[in-house]
């Protein structure tokens, strides 16, 4: 309460000082809170690489069980579900069991991080920390499938075909989102000469690379008319490349030139990869027959393939924006999680099924060579179908705006014609 003899000026000064102190305290609290969020965000981003490393080790473990498990993992011979000779826990069956363990781990992470939105939530701490507990859960998840009956493992193998297909679809969605980003980044409008010219330059490079790749495939894999299947694959790929280029240059579309160039290179790569996956006994495949399992070129190719699997899964997993179908412009806040945890773990769980299919060449009953990955007619046709599907989806993405525009214009013209006739 104001004293009778206290000047009014002193009261105003004290009020200003208390307001300054309150503002200063709020500023300090905001800085501390921002620092805490920064640390938690950093932990969350670092966690992605740890999960990626776990996935990489799982791939190596699946390879080891497939190719060398029967020599070194003698303890599995004493497990009932592994059979008399332990064959139900090695080779393709061993890969499926490791894949199932990886699927269980990432599925459990998916469930426990579902709808995590804020950095201060317990689900964020679970995703980014508690590594000792999660390693224990991972080891338990990998060991449990080795006591599961073989019938269930065969059922999982059938489901893994579906999961691998879902993974390829998610990968395609991520790729198309990346292509859209490239167009918006390097070819935003016709008035921007710098970005436009650079985009045209990149488009030219990708198209030239696509055409050179097609020519090289004709030289290497279409040696004569007896190589009809390879000639068909390469020719159809060349047709798709030409169609995508023509559509992107059409006056009604007139967009996506850079993205179509990248997509052309991608489908040419898929065609080459499909031909490479043909059995080594094919005379039209210039890949030399391996004199023995495990020469250095085979080992190097195998390791590169594993790294490609991990990178494909990792890059798709961190691209959560591609799978957020609501396009509302919601302003992100400081305490929001940096990426979608549930999408990340879901894609890794599908990736577990995908790597299983690659290690067994999409066939559960066919033997595989040591140090081989994704080799066989089933693998070849999966890649070819993936190529055709990717090209079809991308072509629809190019022409759909023009088609929708025409559908929107036609009703208006019809109404005008009716009014004129009346």
Tab-separated table of C-alpha atoms in Angstrom:
chain	number	residue	atom	x	y	z
A	1	UNK	CA	0.000	0.000	0.000
A	2	UNK	CA	1.230	3.452	-0.837
A	3	UNK	CA	2.458	5.514	2.091
A	4	UNK	CA	0.959	9.024	2.354
A	5	UNK	CA	4.307	10.745	2.063
A	6	UNK	CA	5.774	8.423	-0.654
A	7	UNK	CA	6.220	10.164	-4.015
A	8	UNK	CA	4.299	8.719	-6.982
A	9	UNK	CA	7.493	8.737	-9.049
A	10	UNK	CA	9.143	6.148	-6.744
A	11	UNK	CA	6.197	3.815	-7.093
A	12	UNK	CA	6.381	4.019	-10.882
A	13	UNK	CA	10.125	3.309	-10.843
A	14	UNK	CA	9.672	0.274	-8.610
A	15	UNK	CA	6.924	-1.013	-10.917
A	16	UNK	CA	9.194	-0.641	-13.948
A	17	UNK	CA	12.016	-2.459	-12.168
A	18	UNK	CA	9.790	-5.373	-11.173
A	19	UNK	CA	8.559	-5.591	-14.761
A	20	UNK	CA	12.163	-5.646	-16.021
A	21	UNK	CA	13.092	-8.366	-13.516
A	22	UNK	CA	10.080	-10.425	-14.555
A	23	UNK	CA	10.975	-9.998	-18.235
A	24	UNK	CA	14.609	-10.900	-17.519
A	25	UNK	CA	13.567	-14.051	-15.649
A	26	UNK	CA	11.288	-15.082	-18.504
A	27	UNK	CA	14.119	-14.531	-20.981
A	28	UNK	CA	16.499	-16.683	-18.928
A	29	UNK	CA	13.873	-19.419	-18.629
A	30	UNK	CA	13.214	-19.322	-22.390
A	31	UNK	CA	16.942	-19.639	-23.129
A	32	UNK	CA	17.295	-22.580	-20.751
A	33	UNK	CA	14.254	-24.246	-22.282
A	34	UNK	CA	15.628	-23.655	-25.787
A	35	UNK	CA	18.977	-25.180	-24.771
A	36	UNK	CA	17.215	-28.262	-23.381
A	37	UNK	CA	15.210	-28.651	-26.594
A	38	UNK	CA	18.386	-28.265	-28.642
A	39	UNK	CA	20.066	-31.102	-26.737
A	40	UNK	CA	17.029	-33.358	-27.088
A	41	UNK	CA	16.740	-32.580	-30.798
A	42	UNK	CA	20.421	-33.416	-31.273
A	43	UNK	CA	19.945	-36.731	-29.449
A	44	UNK	CA	16.965	-37.517	-31.662
A	45	UNK	CA	18.908	-36.828	-34.851
A	46	UNK	CA	21.877	-38.895	-33.660
A	47	UNK	CA	19.558	-41.789	-32.810
A	48	UNK	CA	18.783	-42.255	-36.521
A	49	UNK	CA	22.362	-43.277	-37.215
A	50	UNK	CA	22.419	-45.735	-34.319
A	51	UNK	CA	19.279	-47.423	-35.644
A	52	UNK	CA	20.847	-47.456	-39.107
A	53	UNK	CA	23.963	-49.129	-37.703
A	54	UNK	CA	21.806	-51.740	-35.941
A	55	UNK	CA	20.079	-52.422	-39.255
A	56	UNK	CA	23.458	-52.752	-40.987
A	57	UNK	CA	24.692	-55.259	-38.390
A	58	UNK	CA	21.465	-57.226	-38.821
A	59	UNK	CA	22.144	-57.500	-42.553
A	60	UNK	CA	25.636	-58.832	-41.854
A	61	UNK	CA	24.235	-61.288	-39.310
A	62	UNK	CA	21.676	-62.560	-41.838
A	63	UNK	CA	24.445	-63.104	-44.403
A	64	UNK	CA	26.614	-64.926	-41.845
A	65	UNK	CA	23.777	-67.243	-40.794
A	66	UNK	CA	22.946	-67.951	-44.431
A	67	UNK	CA	26.468	-68.711	-45.691
A	68	UNK	CA	28.470	-69.818	-42.648
A	69	UNK	CA	25.987	-70.507	-39.854
A	70	UNK	CA	26.093	-74.290	-40.340
A	71	UNK	CA	29.872	-74.241	-39.785
A	72	UNK	CA	30.140	-71.990	-36.758
A	73	UNK	CA	26.777	-71.951	-34.973
A	74	UNK	CA	26.825	-75.568	-33.824
A	75	UNK	CA	24.548	-74.801	-30.889
A	76	UNK	CA	21.619	-74.408	-33.291
A	77	UNK	CA	21.901	-78.100	-34.197
A	78	UNK	CA	20.548	-78.926	-30.733
A	79	UNK	CA	17.407	-76.816	-31.082
A	80	UNK	CA	14.377	-78.940	-31.924
A	81	UNK	CA	12.777	-76.542	-34.402
A	82	UNK	CA	16.007	-76.431	-36.422
A	83	UNK	CA	15.632	-80.063	-37.504
A	84	UNK	CA	18.056	-82.966	-37.339
A	85	UNK	CA	20.763	-81.279	-39.404
A	86	UNK	CA	19.844	-77.758	-38.342
A	87	UNK	CA	18.858	-76.819	-41.885
A	88	UNK	CA	15.687	-75.089	-40.684
A	89	UNK	CA	17.837	-72.435	-38.991
A	90	UNK	CA	20.435	-71.872	-41.719
A	91	UNK	CA	20.447	-70.787	-45.349
A	92	UNK	CA	17.147	-69.159	-46.426
A	93	UNK	CA	15.335	-70.197	-43.241
A	94	UNK	CA	18.079	-68.593	-41.146
A	95	UNK	CA	17.735	-65.344	-43.084
A	96	UNK	CA	13.988	-65.334	-42.467
A	97	UNK	CA	14.497	-65.891	-38.738
A	98	UNK	CA	16.969	-62.992	-38.479
A	99	UNK	CA	14.634	-60.848	-40.560
A	100	UNK	CA	11.730	-61.714	-38.270
A	101	UNK	CA	13.781	-60.674	-35.237
A	102	UNK	CA	14.621	-57.346	-36.865
A	103	UNK	CA	10.974	-56.888	-37.813
A	104	UNK	CA	9.868	-57.568	-34.218
A	105	UNK	CA	12.341	-55.024	-32.834
A	106	UNK	CA	11.424	-52.162	-35.163
A	107	UNK	CA	7.717	-52.978	-34.937
A	108	UNK	CA	7.925	-52.710	-31.151
A	109	UNK	CA	9.692	-49.362	-31.567
A	110	UNK	CA	6.939	-48.299	-33.963
A	111	UNK	CA	4.234	-49.110	-31.415
A	112	UNK	CA	6.026	-47.471	-28.474
A	113	UNK	CA	6.795	-44.231	-30.350
A	114	UNK	CA	3.423	-43.902	-32.074
A	115	UNK	CA	2.153	-40.300	-32.190
A	116	UNK	CA	5.219	-38.851	-30.481
A	117	UNK	CA	5.032	-35.120	-31.185
A	118	UNK	CA	6.909	-33.191	-28.500
A	119	UNK	CA	10.511	-33.380	-27.326
A	120	UNK	CA	9.520	-33.379	-23.656
A	121	UNK	CA	7.432	-36.542	-24.039
A	122	UNK	CA	8.580	-39.853	-22.595
A	123	UNK	CA	8.270	-41.409	-26.064
A	124	UNK	CA	10.941	-39.036	-27.341
A	125	UNK	CA	13.309	-40.082	-24.547
A	126	UNK	CA	12.570	-43.738	-25.309
A	127	UNK	CA	13.378	-43.221	-28.992
A	128	UNK	CA	16.585	-41.260	-28.384
A	129	UNK	CA	17.976	-42.822	-25.181
A	130	UNK	CA	17.789	-46.020	-23.070
A	131	UNK	CA	20.202	-47.798	-25.430
A	132	UNK	CA	21.223	-50.544	-23.011
A	133	UNK	CA	17.609	-51.629	-22.627
A	134	UNK	CA	16.959	-51.408	-26.362
A	135	UNK	CA	20.036	-53.480	-27.184
A	136	UNK	CA	18.767	-56.138	-24.774
A	137	UNK	CA	15.352	-56.046	-26.469
A	138	UNK	CA	17.022	-56.299	-29.878
A	139	UNK	CA	19.077	-59.347	-28.873
A	140	UNK	CA	15.985	-60.993	-27.424
A	141	UNK	CA	14.047	-60.202	-30.612
A	142	UNK	CA	16.735	-61.836	-32.757
A	143	UNK	CA	16.967	-64.961	-30.573
A	144	UNK	CA	13.233	-65.616	-30.192
A	145	UNK	CA	12.655	-66.598	-33.873
A	146	UNK	CA	15.099	-69.501	-33.457
A	147	UNK	CA	12.645	-71.255	-31.144
A	148	UNK	CA	9.614	-70.604	-33.366
A	149	UNK	CA	8.349	-73.589	-35.419
A	150	UNK	CA	9.313	-73.697	-39.081
A	151	UNK	CA	5.711	-73.478	-40.252
A	152	UNK	CA	5.373	-70.012	-38.789
A	153	UNK	CA	8.687	-68.978	-40.361
A	154	UNK	CA	7.415	-70.091	-43.767
A	155	UNK	CA	4.271	-68.028	-43.199
A	156	UNK	CA	6.425	-65.032	-42.308
A	157	UNK	CA	8.373	-65.599	-45.519
A	158	UNK	CA	5.151	-65.292	-47.504
A	159	UNK	CA	4.201	-62.126	-45.637
A	160	UNK	CA	7.698	-60.756	-46.224
A	161	UNK	CA	6.962	-60.687	-49.955
A	162	UNK	CA	4.133	-58.252	-49.221
A	163	UNK	CA	6.223	-56.221	-46.783
A	164	UNK	CA	9.050	-55.941	-49.302
A	165	UNK	CA	6.557	-54.713	-51.899
A	166	UNK	CA	5.294	-52.089	-49.447
A	167	UNK	CA	8.884	-51.005	-48.855
A	168	UNK	CA	9.483	-50.579	-52.598
A	169	UNK	CA	6.294	-48.512	-52.837
A	170	UNK	CA	7.376	-46.275	-49.949
A	171	UNK	CA	10.773	-45.889	-51.575
A	172	UNK	CA	9.077	-44.802	-54.813
A	173	UNK	CA	6.960	-42.223	-52.952
A	174	UNK	CA	10.108	-40.843	-51.344
A	175	UNK	CA	11.840	-40.693	-54.734
A	176	UNK	CA	8.948	-38.823	-56.383
A	177	UNK	CA	8.907	-36.369	-53.474
A	178	UNK	CA	12.632	-35.811	-54.018
A	179	UNK	CA	12.069	-35.241	-57.741
A	180	UNK	CA	9.412	-32.626	-56.985
A	181	UNK	CA	11.871	-30.916	-54.663
A	182	UNK	CA	14.479	-30.863	-57.447
A	183	UNK	CA	12.039	-29.160	-59.815
A	184	UNK	CA	11.046	-26.552	-57.246
A	185	UNK	CA	14.681	-25.960	-56.294
A	186	UNK	CA	16.358	-25.712	-59.685
A	187	UNK	CA	13.506	-24.938	-62.082
A	188	UNK	CA	11.082	-22.775	-60.087
A	189	UNK	CA	9.928	-20.540	-62.947
A	190	UNK	CA	10.795	-19.462	-66.444
A	191	UNK	CA	11.925	-15.981	-65.387
A	192	UNK	CA	14.701	-17.248	-63.130
A	193	UNK	CA	17.495	-17.593	-65.664
A	194	UNK	CA	20.112	-18.864	-63.238
A	195	UNK	CA	18.044	-21.684	-61.792
A	196	UNK	CA	16.447	-22.434	-65.140
A	197	UNK	CA	19.738	-22.811	-66.973
A	198	UNK	CA	21.241	-24.941	-64.227
A	199	UNK	CA	18.177	-27.176	-64.224
A	200	UNK	CA	18.361	-27.560	-67.996
A	201	UNK	CA	22.047	-28.418	-67.701
A	202	UNK	CA	21.328	-31.125	-65.127
A	203	UNK	CA	18.452	-32.424	-67.248
A	204	UNK	CA	20.769	-32.742	-70.242
A	205	UNK	CA	23.339	-34.637	-68.170
A	206	UNK	CA	20.762	-37.110	-66.876
A	207	UNK	CA	19.218	-37.670	-70.302
A	208	UNK	CA	22.634	-38.215	-71.892
A	209	UNK	CA	23.491	-40.649	-69.116
A	210	UNK	CA	20.233	-42.513	-69.734
A	211	UNK	CA	20.826	-42.824	-73.490
A	212	UNK	CA	24.453	-43.893	-72.983
A	213	UNK	CA	23.303	-46.495	-70.467
A	214	UNK	CA	20.819	-47.927	-72.951
A	215	UNK	CA	23.468	-48.130	-75.681
A	216	UNK	CA	25.924	-49.849	-73.331
A	217	UNK	CA	23.285	-52.374	-72.262
A	218	UNK	CA	22.621	-53.235	-75.916
A	219	UNK	CA	26.357	-53.774	-76.425
A	220	UNK	CA	26.919	-55.806	-73.246
A	221	UNK	CA	23.698	-57.765	-72.762
A	222	UNK	CA	22.083	-58.053	-76.206
A	223	UNK	CA	24.884	-59.922	-77.958
A	224	UNK	CA	22.650	-61.520	-80.616
A	225	UNK	CA	19.027	-62.312	-81.401
A	226	UNK	CA	19.065	-65.255	-78.991
A	227	UNK	CA	19.110	-62.747	-76.106
A	228	UNK	CA	15.458	-61.934	-76.722
A	229	UNK	CA	14.526	-61.290	-73.091
A	230	UNK	CA	17.341	-58.765	-72.633
A	231	UNK	CA	16.496	-57.065	-75.921
A	232	UNK	CA	12.895	-56.784	-74.735
A	233	UNK	CA	13.903	-55.311	-71.360
A	234	UNK	CA	16.279	-52.749	-72.874
A	235	UNK	CA	13.988	-51.764	-75.748
A	236	UNK	CA	11.002	-51.259	-73.474
A	237	UNK	CA	13.166	-49.147	-71.152
A	238	UNK	CA	14.263	-47.023	-74.123
A	239	UNK	CA	10.605	-46.516	-75.075
A	240	UNK	CA	9.751	-45.420	-71.528
A	241	UNK	CA	12.638	-42.930	-71.540
A	242	UNK	CA	11.461	-41.440	-74.829
A	243	UNK	CA	7.838	-41.245	-73.676
A	244	UNK	CA	8.777	-39.491	-70.423
A	245	UNK	CA	10.894	-36.948	-72.302
A	246	UNK	CA	8.110	-36.241	-74.836
A	247	UNK	CA	5.442	-35.906	-72.148
A	248	UNK	CA	7.543	-33.519	-70.048
A	249	UNK	CA	8.097	-31.311	-73.149
A	250	UNK	CA	4.439	-31.356	-74.233
A	251	UNK	CA	2.794	-27.937	-74.271
A	252	UNK	CA	-0.005	-29.013	-71.905
A	253	UNK	CA	2.490	-30.377	-69.390
A	254	UNK	CA	5.654	-28.340	-69.952
A	255	UNK	CA	7.165	-29.169	-66.577
A	256	UNK	CA	9.199	-31.754	-64.778
A	257	UNK	CA	12.062	-31.781	-67.281
A	258	UNK	CA	14.724	-32.150	-64.589
A	259	UNK	CA	12.742	-34.673	-62.574
A	260	UNK	CA	11.963	-36.705	-65.702
A	261	UNK	CA	15.677	-36.784	-66.543
A	262	UNK	CA	16.457	-38.140	-63.082
A	263	UNK	CA	13.609	-40.653	-63.335
A	264	UNK	CA	14.892	-41.800	-66.744
A	265	UNK	CA	18.311	-42.456	-65.224
A	266	UNK	CA	16.637	-44.339	-62.379
A	267	UNK	CA	14.641	-46.696	-64.616
A	268	UNK	CA	17.729	-47.319	-66.781
A	269	UNK	CA	19.566	-48.258	-63.588
A	270	UNK	CA	16.715	-50.598	-62.604
A	271	UNK	CA	16.864	-52.264	-66.022
A	272	UNK	CA	20.632	-52.741	-65.704
A	273	UNK	CA	20.223	-54.072	-62.159
A	274	UNK	CA	17.519	-56.498	-63.335
A	275	UNK	CA	19.758	-57.889	-66.067
A	276	UNK	CA	22.600	-58.170	-63.563
A	277	UNK	CA	20.297	-60.248	-61.372
A	278	UNK	CA	19.823	-62.872	-64.054
A	279	UNK	CA	21.363	-66.247	-63.149
A	280	UNK	CA	25.088	-66.406	-63.859
A	281	UNK	CA	24.529	-69.303	-66.235
A	282	UNK	CA	22.827	-67.015	-68.746
A	283	UNK	CA	25.018	-66.688	-71.842
A	284	UNK	CA	23.625	-63.197	-72.522
A	285	UNK	CA	25.000	-61.920	-69.230
A	286	UNK	CA	28.618	-60.888	-69.744
A	287	UNK	CA	29.325	-61.210	-66.051
A	288	UNK	CA	31.955	-63.914	-65.857
A	289	UNK	CA	31.191	-67.127	-64.107
A	290	UNK	CA	32.791	-67.101	-60.691
A	291	UNK	CA	35.650	-69.550	-60.540
A	292	UNK	CA	35.018	-69.960	-56.844
A	293	UNK	CA	32.777	-68.506	-54.204
A	294	UNK	CA	34.217	-65.437	-52.570
A	295	UNK	CA	36.608	-63.846	-55.081
A	296	UNK	CA	37.357	-60.196	-54.364
A	297	UNK	CA	35.036	-58.742	-57.020
A	298	UNK	CA	32.117	-60.789	-55.711
A	299	UNK	CA	32.845	-59.796	-52.115
A	300	UNK	CA	33.122	-56.117	-53.075
A	301	UNK	CA	29.864	-56.241	-55.028
A	302	UNK	CA	28.181	-57.980	-52.104
A	303	UNK	CA	29.330	-55.357	-49.578
A	304	UNK	CA	28.255	-52.526	-51.880
A	305	UNK	CA	24.843	-54.175	-52.225
A	306	UNK	CA	24.425	-54.388	-48.435
A	307	UNK	CA	25.404	-50.726	-48.049
A	308	UNK	CA	22.882	-49.852	-50.769
A	309	UNK	CA	20.134	-51.708	-48.868
A	310	UNK	CA	20.950	-49.869	-45.648
A	311	UNK	CA	21.182	-46.475	-47.364
A	312	UNK	CA	17.896	-47.027	-49.212
A	313	UNK	CA	16.157	-47.917	-45.952
A	314	UNK	CA	17.780	-45.066	-44.025
A	315	UNK	CA	17.089	-42.380	-46.643
A	316	UNK	CA	13.471	-43.491	-46.973
A	317	UNK	CA	13.029	-43.691	-43.202
A	318	UNK	CA	14.206	-40.147	-42.484
A	319	UNK	CA	12.056	-38.674	-45.270
A	320	UNK	CA	8.911	-38.524	-43.161
A	321	UNK	CA	7.538	-35.469	-45.001
A	322	UNK	CA	6.889	-37.601	-48.099
A	323	UNK	CA	4.360	-39.693	-46.173
A	324	UNK	CA	2.465	-36.866	-44.495
A	325	UNK	CA	-0.458	-36.678	-46.877
A	326	UNK	CA	-2.003	-33.681	-45.146
A	327	UNK	CA	-0.407	-30.622	-46.694
A	328	UNK	CA	-1.614	-28.086	-44.124
A	329	UNK	CA	0.939	-25.367	-43.490
A	330	UNK	CA	1.304	-25.890	-39.768
A	331	UNK	CA	3.975	-23.771	-38.133
A	332	UNK	CA	6.487	-26.002	-36.369
A	333	UNK	CA	7.362	-25.205	-32.780
A	334	UNK	CA	10.652	-25.416	-30.920
A	335	UNK	CA	9.560	-28.461	-28.932
A	336	UNK	CA	8.329	-30.486	-31.939
A	337	UNK	CA	10.155	-33.720	-32.743
A	338	UNK	CA	12.447	-33.261	-35.790
A	339	UNK	CA	10.944	-36.179	-37.742
A	340	UNK	CA	8.184	-38.763	-37.466
A	341	UNK	CA	9.390	-41.602	-35.239
A	342	UNK	CA	6.583	-44.000	-36.121
A	343	UNK	CA	7.167	-43.604	-39.864
A	344	UNK	CA	10.897	-44.081	-39.345
A	345	UNK	CA	10.462	-47.358	-37.460
A	346	UNK	CA	7.692	-48.595	-39.750
A	347	UNK	CA	9.926	-48.211	-42.794
A	348	UNK	CA	12.763	-50.021	-41.028
A	349	UNK	CA	10.399	-52.873	-40.145
A	350	UNK	CA	9.408	-53.134	-43.821
A	351	UNK	CA	13.105	-52.890	-44.701
A	352	UNK	CA	13.697	-55.985	-42.562
A	353	UNK	CA	11.332	-57.906	-44.842
A	354	UNK	CA	12.934	-56.358	-47.913
A	355	UNK	CA	16.490	-57.424	-47.083
A	356	UNK	CA	15.228	-60.946	-46.383
A	357	UNK	CA	13.831	-61.141	-49.912
A	358	UNK	CA	17.110	-59.903	-51.374
A	359	UNK	CA	19.186	-62.447	-49.439
A	360	UNK	CA	16.985	-65.338	-50.557
A	361	UNK	CA	16.434	-63.873	-54.059
A	362	UNK	CA	12.656	-63.710	-53.464
A	363	UNK	CA	12.443	-67.538	-53.460
A	364	UNK	CA	12.291	-69.510	-50.217
A	365	UNK	CA	12.987	-72.948	-51.679
A	366	UNK	CA	15.892	-72.160	-54.011
A	367	UNK	CA	19.513	-72.458	-52.811
A	368	UNK	CA	21.705	-69.351	-53.028
A	369	UNK	CA	25.412	-69.068	-53.741
A	370	UNK	CA	27.790	-67.720	-51.149
A	371	UNK	CA	28.392	-63.973	-51.317
A	372	UNK	CA	25.453	-63.588	-53.690
A	373	UNK	CA	22.541	-61.250	-53.205
A	374	UNK	CA	19.382	-60.692	-55.227
A	375	UNK	CA	20.302	-63.112	-58.036
A	376	UNK	CA	17.701	-65.178	-59.874
A	377	UNK	CA	14.797	-64.864	-62.272
A	378	UNK	CA	12.424	-63.847	-59.489
A	379	UNK	CA	14.737	-60.970	-58.551
A	380	UNK	CA	15.013	-59.956	-62.200
A	381	UNK	CA	11.262	-59.764	-62.688
A	382	UNK	CA	10.705	-57.920	-59.407
A	383	UNK	CA	13.086	-55.189	-60.559
A	384	UNK	CA	11.561	-55.025	-64.036
A	385	UNK	CA	8.050	-54.723	-62.616
A	386	UNK	CA	9.319	-52.107	-60.180
A	387	UNK	CA	10.774	-50.175	-63.124
A	388	UNK	CA	7.526	-50.273	-65.094
A	389	UNK	CA	5.450	-49.337	-62.075
A	390	UNK	CA	7.742	-46.405	-61.218
A	391	UNK	CA	7.576	-45.103	-64.792
A	392	UNK	CA	3.778	-45.427	-64.858
A	393	UNK	CA	3.306	-43.599	-61.557
A	394	UNK	CA	5.647	-40.817	-62.626
A	395	UNK	CA	3.936	-40.392	-66.017
A	396	UNK	CA	0.586	-40.115	-64.261
A	397	UNK	CA	2.082	-37.494	-61.944
A	398	UNK	CA	3.119	-35.489	-65.016
A	399	UNK	CA	-0.177	-35.649	-66.899
A	400	UNK	CA	-2.645	-35.651	-63.993
A	401	UNK	CA	-2.685	-31.821	-63.553
A	402	UNK	CA	-3.512	-31.360	-67.249
A	403	UNK	CA	-6.192	-34.070	-67.099
A	404	UNK	CA	-7.777	-32.547	-63.999
A	405	UNK	CA	-7.651	-29.106	-65.616
A	406	UNK	CA	-9.489	-30.355	-68.685
A	407	UNK	CA	-12.145	-32.015	-66.521
A	408	UNK	CA	-12.642	-28.747	-64.631
A	409	UNK	CA	-12.889	-26.679	-67.836
A	410	UNK	CA	-15.247	-28.962	-69.772
A	411	UNK	CA	-18.228	-28.616	-67.360
A	412	UNK	CA	-17.900	-24.820	-67.501
A	413	UNK	CA	-17.908	-24.881	-71.306
A	414	UNK	CA	-20.941	-27.162	-71.255
A	415	UNK	CA	-22.844	-24.724	-69.016
A	416	UNK	CA	-21.933	-21.802	-71.290
A	417	UNK	CA	-23.101	-23.701	-74.374
A	418	UNK	CA	-26.414	-24.486	-72.687
A	419	UNK	CA	-26.925	-20.836	-71.753
A	420	UNK	CA	-26.149	-19.710	-75.317
A	421	UNK	CA	-28.580	-22.230	-76.797
A	422	UNK	CA	-31.302	-21.065	-74.413
